[in-house]
CSV table of C-alpha atoms and ligand atoms in Angstrom, one decimal:
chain,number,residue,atom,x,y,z
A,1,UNK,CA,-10.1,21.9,-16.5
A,2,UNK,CA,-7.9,18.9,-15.9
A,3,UNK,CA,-8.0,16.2,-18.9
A,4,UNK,CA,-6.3,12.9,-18.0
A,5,UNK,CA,-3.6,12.5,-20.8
A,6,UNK,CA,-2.6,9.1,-21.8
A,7,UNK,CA,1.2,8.3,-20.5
A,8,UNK,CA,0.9,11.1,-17.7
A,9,UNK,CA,3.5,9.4,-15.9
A,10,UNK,CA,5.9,9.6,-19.3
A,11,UNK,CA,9.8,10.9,-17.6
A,12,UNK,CA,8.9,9.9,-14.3
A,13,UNK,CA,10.3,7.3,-11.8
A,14,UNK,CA,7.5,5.6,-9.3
A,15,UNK,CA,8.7,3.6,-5.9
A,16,UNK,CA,6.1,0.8,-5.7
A,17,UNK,CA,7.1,-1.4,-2.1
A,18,UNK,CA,4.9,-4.7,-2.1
A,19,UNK,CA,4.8,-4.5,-5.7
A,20,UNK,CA,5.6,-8.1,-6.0
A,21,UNK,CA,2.2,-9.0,-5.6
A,22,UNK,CA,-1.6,-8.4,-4.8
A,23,UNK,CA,-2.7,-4.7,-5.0
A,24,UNK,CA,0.7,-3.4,-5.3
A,25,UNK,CA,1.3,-5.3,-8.4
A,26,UNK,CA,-1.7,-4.2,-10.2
A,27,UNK,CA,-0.7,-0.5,-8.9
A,28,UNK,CA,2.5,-0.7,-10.5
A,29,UNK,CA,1.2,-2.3,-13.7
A,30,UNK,CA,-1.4,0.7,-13.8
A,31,UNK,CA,1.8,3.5,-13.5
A,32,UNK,CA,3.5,1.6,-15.7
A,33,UNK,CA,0.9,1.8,-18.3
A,34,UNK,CA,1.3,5.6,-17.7
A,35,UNK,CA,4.7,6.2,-18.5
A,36,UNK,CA,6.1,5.8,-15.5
A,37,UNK,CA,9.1,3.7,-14.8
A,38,UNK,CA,8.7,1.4,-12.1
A,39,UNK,CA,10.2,0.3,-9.4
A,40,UNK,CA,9.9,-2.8,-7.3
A,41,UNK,CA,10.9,-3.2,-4.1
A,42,UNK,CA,9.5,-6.4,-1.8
A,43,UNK,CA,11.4,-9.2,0.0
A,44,UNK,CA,12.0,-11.8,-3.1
A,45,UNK,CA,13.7,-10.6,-5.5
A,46,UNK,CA,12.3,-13.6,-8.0
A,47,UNK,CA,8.6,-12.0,-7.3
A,48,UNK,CA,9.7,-8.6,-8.4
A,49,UNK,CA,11.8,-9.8,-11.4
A,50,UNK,CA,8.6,-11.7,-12.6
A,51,UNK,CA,6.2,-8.4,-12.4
A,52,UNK,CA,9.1,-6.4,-14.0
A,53,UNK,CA,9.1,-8.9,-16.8
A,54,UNK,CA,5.5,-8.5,-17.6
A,55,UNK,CA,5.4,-4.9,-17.4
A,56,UNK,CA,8.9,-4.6,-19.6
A,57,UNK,CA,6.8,-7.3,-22.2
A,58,UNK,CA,3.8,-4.9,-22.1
A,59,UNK,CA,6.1,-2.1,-23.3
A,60,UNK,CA,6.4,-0.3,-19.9
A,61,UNK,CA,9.9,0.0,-17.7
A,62,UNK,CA,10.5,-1.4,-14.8
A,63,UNK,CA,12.9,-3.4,-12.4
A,64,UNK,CA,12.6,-5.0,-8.8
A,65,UNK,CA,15.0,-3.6,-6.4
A,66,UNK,CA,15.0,-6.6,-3.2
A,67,UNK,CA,14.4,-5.0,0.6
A,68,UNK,CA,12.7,-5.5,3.4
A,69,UNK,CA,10.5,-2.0,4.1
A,70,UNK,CA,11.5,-3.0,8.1
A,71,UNK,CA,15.2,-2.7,6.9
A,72,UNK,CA,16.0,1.1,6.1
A,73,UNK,CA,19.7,0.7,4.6
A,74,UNK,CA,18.4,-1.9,2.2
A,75,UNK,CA,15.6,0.8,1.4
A,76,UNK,CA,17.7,3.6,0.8
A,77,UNK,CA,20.2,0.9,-1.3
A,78,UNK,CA,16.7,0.5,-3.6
A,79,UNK,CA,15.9,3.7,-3.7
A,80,UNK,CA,19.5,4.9,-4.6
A,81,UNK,CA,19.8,2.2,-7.4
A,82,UNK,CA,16.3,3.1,-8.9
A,83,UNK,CA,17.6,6.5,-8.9
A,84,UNK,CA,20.5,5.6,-11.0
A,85,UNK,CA,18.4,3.5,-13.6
A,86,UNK,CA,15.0,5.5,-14.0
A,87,UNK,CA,16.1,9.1,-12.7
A,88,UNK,CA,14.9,10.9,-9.3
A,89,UNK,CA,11.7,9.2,-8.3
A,90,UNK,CA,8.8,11.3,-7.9
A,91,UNK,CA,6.0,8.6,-7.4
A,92,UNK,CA,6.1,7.0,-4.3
A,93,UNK,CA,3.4,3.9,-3.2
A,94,UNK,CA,4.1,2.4,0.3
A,95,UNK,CA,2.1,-0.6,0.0
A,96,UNK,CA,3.9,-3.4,1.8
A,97,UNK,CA,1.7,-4.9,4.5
A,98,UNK,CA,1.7,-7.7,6.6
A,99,UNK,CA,-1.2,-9.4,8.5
A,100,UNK,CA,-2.5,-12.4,10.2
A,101,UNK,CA,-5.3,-13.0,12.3
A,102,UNK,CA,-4.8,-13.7,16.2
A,103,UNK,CA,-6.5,-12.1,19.1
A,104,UNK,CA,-4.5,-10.0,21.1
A,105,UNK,CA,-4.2,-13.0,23.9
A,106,UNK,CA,-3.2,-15.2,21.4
A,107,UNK,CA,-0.4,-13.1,19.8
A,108,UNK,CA,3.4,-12.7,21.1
A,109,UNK,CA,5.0,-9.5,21.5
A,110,UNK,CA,7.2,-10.6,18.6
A,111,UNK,CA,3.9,-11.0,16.5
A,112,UNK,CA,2.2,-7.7,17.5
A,113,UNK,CA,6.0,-6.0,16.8
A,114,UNK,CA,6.3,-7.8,13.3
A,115,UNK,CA,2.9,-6.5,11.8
A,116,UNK,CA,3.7,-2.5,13.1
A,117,UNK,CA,7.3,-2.9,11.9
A,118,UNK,CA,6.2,-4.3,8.5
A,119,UNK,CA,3.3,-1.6,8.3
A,120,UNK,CA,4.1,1.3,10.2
A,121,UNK,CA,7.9,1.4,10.3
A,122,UNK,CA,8.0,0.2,6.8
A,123,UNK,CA,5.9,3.5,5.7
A,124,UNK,CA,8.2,5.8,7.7
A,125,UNK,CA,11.1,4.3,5.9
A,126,UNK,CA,10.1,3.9,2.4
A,127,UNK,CA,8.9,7.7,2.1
A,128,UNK,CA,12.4,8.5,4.5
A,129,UNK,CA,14.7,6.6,1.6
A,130,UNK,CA,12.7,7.9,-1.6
A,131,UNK,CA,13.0,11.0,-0.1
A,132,UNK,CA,16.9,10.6,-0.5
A,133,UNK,CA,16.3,10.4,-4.2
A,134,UNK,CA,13.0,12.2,-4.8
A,135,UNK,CA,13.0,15.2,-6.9
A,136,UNK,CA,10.1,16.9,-5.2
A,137,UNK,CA,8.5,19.5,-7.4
A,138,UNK,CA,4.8,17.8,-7.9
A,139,UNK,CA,5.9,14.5,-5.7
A,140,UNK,CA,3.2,12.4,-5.0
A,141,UNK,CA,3.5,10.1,-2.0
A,142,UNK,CA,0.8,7.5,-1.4
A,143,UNK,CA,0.2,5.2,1.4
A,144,UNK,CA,-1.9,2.4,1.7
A,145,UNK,CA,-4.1,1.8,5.0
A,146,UNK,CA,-6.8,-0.5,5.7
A,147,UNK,CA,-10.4,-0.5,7.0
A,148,UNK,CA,-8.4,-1.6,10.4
A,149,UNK,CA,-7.3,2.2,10.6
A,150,UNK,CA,-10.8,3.2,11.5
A,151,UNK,CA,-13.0,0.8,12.2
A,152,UNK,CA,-11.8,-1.5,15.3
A,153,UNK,CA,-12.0,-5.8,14.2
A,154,UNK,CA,-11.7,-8.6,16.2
A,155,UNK,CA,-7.8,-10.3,15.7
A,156,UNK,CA,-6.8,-7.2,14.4
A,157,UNK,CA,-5.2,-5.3,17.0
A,158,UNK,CA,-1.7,-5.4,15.7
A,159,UNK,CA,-3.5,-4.2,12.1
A,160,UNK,CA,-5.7,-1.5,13.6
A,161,UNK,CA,-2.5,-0.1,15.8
A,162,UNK,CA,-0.2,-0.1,12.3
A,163,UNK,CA,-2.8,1.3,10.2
A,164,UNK,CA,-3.8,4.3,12.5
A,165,UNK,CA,-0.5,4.9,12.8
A,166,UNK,CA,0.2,5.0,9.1
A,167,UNK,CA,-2.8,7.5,8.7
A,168,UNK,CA,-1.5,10.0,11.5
A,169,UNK,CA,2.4,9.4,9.1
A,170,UNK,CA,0.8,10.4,6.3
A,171,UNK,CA,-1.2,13.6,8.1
A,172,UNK,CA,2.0,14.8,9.5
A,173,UNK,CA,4.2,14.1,6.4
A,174,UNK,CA,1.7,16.5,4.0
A,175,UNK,CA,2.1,18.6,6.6
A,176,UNK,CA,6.0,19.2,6.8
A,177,UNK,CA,6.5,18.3,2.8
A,178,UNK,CA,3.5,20.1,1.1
A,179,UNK,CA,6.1,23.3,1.2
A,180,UNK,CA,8.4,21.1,-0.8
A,181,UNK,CA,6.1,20.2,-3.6
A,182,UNK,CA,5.5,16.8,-2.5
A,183,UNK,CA,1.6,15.4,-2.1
A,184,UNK,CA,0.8,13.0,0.6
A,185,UNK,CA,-2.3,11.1,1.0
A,186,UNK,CA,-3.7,7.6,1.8
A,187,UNK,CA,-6.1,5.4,0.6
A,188,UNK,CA,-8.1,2.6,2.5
A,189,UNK,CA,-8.9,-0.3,0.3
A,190,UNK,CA,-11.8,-2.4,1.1
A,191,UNK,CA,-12.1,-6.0,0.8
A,192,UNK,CA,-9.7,-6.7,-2.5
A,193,UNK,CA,-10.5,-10.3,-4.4
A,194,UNK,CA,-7.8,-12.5,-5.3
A,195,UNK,CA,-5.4,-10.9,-2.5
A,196,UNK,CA,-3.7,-12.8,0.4
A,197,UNK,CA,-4.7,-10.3,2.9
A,198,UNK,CA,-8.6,-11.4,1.8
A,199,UNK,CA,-7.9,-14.8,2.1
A,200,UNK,CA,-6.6,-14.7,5.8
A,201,UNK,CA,-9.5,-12.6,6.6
A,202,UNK,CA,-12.5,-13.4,4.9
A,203,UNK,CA,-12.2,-16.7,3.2
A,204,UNK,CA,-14.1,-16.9,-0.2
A,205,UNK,CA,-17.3,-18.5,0.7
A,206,UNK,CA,-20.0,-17.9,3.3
A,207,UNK,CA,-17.7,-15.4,5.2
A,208,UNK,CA,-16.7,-13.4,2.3
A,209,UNK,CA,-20.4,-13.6,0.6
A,210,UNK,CA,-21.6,-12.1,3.9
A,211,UNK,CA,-19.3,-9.3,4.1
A,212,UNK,CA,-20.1,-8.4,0.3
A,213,UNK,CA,-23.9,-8.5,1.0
A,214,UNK,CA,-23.3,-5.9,3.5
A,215,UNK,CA,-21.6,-3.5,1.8
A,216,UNK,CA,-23.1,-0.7,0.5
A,217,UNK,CA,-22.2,-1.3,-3.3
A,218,UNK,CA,-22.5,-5.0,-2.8
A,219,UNK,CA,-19.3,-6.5,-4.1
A,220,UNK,CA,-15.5,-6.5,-2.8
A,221,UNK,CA,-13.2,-4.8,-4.7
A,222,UNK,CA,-10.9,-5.2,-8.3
A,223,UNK,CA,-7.4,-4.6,-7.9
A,224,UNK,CA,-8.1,-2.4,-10.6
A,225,UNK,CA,-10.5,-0.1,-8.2
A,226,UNK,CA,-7.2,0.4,-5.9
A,227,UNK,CA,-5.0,1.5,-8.6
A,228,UNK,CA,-7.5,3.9,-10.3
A,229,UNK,CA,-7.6,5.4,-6.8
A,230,UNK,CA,-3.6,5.2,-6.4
A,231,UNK,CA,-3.5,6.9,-10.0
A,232,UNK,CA,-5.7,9.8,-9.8
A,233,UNK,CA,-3.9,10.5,-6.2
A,234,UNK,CA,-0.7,10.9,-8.5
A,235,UNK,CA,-2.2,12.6,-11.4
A,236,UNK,CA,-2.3,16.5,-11.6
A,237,UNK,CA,-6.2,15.6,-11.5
A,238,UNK,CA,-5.6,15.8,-7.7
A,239,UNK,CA,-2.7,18.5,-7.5
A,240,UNK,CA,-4.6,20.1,-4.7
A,241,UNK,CA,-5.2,17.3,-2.6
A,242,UNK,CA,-2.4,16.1,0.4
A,243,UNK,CA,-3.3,14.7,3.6
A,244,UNK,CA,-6.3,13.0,2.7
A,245,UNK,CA,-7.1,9.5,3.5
A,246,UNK,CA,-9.4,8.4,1.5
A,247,UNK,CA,-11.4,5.3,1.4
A,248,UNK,CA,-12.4,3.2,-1.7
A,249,UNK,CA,-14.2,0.3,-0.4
A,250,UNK,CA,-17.3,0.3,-1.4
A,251,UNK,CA,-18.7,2.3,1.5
A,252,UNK,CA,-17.4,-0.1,4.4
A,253,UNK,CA,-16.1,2.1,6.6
A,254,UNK,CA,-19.2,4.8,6.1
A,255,UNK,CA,-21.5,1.7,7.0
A,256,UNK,CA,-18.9,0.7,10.0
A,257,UNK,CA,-18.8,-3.0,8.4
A,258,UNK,CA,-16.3,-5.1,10.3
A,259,UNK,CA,-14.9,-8.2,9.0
A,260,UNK,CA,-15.9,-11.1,11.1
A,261,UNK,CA,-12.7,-13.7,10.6
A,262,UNK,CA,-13.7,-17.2,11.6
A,263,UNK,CA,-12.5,-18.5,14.2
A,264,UNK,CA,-11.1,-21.1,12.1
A,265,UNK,CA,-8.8,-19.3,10.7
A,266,UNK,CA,-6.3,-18.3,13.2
A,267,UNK,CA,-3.9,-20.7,14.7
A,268,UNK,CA,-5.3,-21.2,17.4
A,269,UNK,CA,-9.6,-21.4,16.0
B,1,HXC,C1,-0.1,-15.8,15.9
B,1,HXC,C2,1.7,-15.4,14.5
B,1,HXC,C3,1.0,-15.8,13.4
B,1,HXC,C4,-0.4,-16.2,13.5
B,1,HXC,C5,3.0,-15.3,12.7
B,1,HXC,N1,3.0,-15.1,14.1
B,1,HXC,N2,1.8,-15.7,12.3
B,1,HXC,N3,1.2,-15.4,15.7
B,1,HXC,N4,-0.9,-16.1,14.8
B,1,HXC,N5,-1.2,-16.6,12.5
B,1,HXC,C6,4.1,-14.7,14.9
B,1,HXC,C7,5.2,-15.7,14.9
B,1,HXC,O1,5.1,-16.8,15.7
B,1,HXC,C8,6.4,-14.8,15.4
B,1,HXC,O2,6.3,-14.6,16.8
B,1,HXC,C9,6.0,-13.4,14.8
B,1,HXC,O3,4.6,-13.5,14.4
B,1,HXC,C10,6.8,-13.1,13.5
B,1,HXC,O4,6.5,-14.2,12.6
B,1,HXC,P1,7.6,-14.6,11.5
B,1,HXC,O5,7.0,-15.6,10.6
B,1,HXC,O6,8.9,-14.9,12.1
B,1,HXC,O7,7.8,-13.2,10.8
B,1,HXC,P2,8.0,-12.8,9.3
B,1,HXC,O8,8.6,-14.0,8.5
B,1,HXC,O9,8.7,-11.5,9.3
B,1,HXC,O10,6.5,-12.7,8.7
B,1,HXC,C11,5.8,-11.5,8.9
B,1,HXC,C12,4.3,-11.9,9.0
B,1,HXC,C13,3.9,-12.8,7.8
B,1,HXC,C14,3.5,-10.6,9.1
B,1,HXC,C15,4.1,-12.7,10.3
B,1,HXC,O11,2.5,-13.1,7.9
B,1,HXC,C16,4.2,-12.1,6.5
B,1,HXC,O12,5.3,-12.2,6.0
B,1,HXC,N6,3.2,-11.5,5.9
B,1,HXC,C17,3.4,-10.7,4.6
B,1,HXC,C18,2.3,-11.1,3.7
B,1,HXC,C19,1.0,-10.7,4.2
B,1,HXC,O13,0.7,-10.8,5.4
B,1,HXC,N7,0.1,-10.3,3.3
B,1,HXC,C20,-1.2,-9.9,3.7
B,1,HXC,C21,-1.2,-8.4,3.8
B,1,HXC,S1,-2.8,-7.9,3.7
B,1,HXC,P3,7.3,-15.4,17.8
B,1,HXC,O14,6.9,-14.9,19.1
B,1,HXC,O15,7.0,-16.8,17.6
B,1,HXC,O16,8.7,-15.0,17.4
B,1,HXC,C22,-3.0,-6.6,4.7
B,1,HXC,C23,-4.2,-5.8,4.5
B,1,HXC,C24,-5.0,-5.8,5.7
B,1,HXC,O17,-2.1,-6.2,5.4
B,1,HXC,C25,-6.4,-5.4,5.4
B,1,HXC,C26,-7.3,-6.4,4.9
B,1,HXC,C27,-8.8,-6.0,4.7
């Protein structure tokens, strides 16, 4: 039987993209509070040095490496730099995301090509560069999807074509790198509080009361749900499992809940 031991993650090196903020912060934090050394990797590097602070001051390890995930040099640079400081990496979280809402006739191709290259692109290259510097025996990759994978929403095209796409990338990936050692698997958050993607969507308020009324366990999610998710995907607790995408939101996408964004809240509401 497997026991969860505190410090799992003791001697290993986690790749955390968007871990400046939102989800991907608290994920980090959670690792770190395993043992793992983390590291950052989001656009400002300011953002990351702030959540490395707080995770060095709670006794953990960590340091923000800056790139853009739609940059693959600058990812590989990261990845090669947290190699040299925390050892091969062999935790690896793709959880930059960008999103807006705009219906499809309201968005340019620039804006529809933005969101897939932040999303989907950035996914193919983070797990390409970390792969660079991973040391594979019992690698765990995780990627994070969205509702909008599965489950088609109004001013969400460029979301629901990303996030398919990032489920099928993680399919194929535990495919050609289970031989290696290396895990892949996804998780769909639900509605997360206090997170920006939340607050373009489903404003707190009526809108965001609604959708929580209508989910089966009746509340949005804790950061803290995500990252208990994102942990047990890495722990040996789940050394069997790759290619799985699995959702933790509260039974949204079994109940096919859609967000309904207001109107309001796109440029041109
Ligand atoms: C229509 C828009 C728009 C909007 C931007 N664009 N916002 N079009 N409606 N509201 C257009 C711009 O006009 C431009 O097209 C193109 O998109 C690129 O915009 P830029 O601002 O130049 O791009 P960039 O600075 O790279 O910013 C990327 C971004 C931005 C995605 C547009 O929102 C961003 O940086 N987001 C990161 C943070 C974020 O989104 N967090 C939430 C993630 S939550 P033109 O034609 O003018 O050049 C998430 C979870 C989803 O993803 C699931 C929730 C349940």
């Amino acid at each position: 039987m497997t026991t969860f031991a505190n410090r799992m993650f003791e001697g290993r090196t986690a790749l955390v993209s968007g871990g400046g903020s939102g989800i991907n912060q608290r994920i980090a934090e959670r690792l770190a509070e395993q043992g793992a050394s983390v590291a950052l990797v989001g656009r400002t590097q300011s953002k990351l040095d702030a959540v490395a602070s707080g995770i060095i001051a709670a006794g953990g390890k960590s340091a923000g490496f800056a790139a853009d995930v739609r940059d693959y040099d600058a990812l590989l640079r990261s990845s090669a730099a947290a190699h040299e400081q925390f050892g091969a990496i062999s935790i690896v979280v793709c959880g930059a995301a960008g999103n807006f809402p705009a219906l499809a006739n309201a968005m340019s191709a620039n804006a529809f090509k933005s969101v897939i290259d932040i999303d989907l692109l950035g996914t193919f290259n983070t797990c390409r560069a970390a792969y660079e510097h991973m040391d594979p025996a019992g690698a765990s990759i995780v990627t994070i999807s969205a509702p909008q994978a599965v489950q088609a929403m109004v001013m969400q095209s460029h979301v629901c074509a990303a996030k398919a796409g990032v489920d099928m990338l993680t399919r194929t990936l535990a495919l050609e790198w289970g031989p290696l050692g290396i895990r892949v698997n996804g998780v769909i958050p639900g509605p997360v509080a206090d997170t920006e993607g939340m607050d373009r969507l489903a404003p707190a308020g009526p809108v965001r009361d609604a959708l929580a009324a209508q989910l089966p366990l009746r509340r949005v999610a804790t950061k803290d749900d995500i990252a208990d998710m994102v942990v047990f995907l890495c722990s040996d607790a789940a050394k069997y499992v790759t290619g799985a995408i699995i959702p933790c939101d509260g039974g949204m996408t079994t109940a096919s809940i859609a967000i309904q964004t207001p109107r309001s809240a796109t440029r041109h509401g």
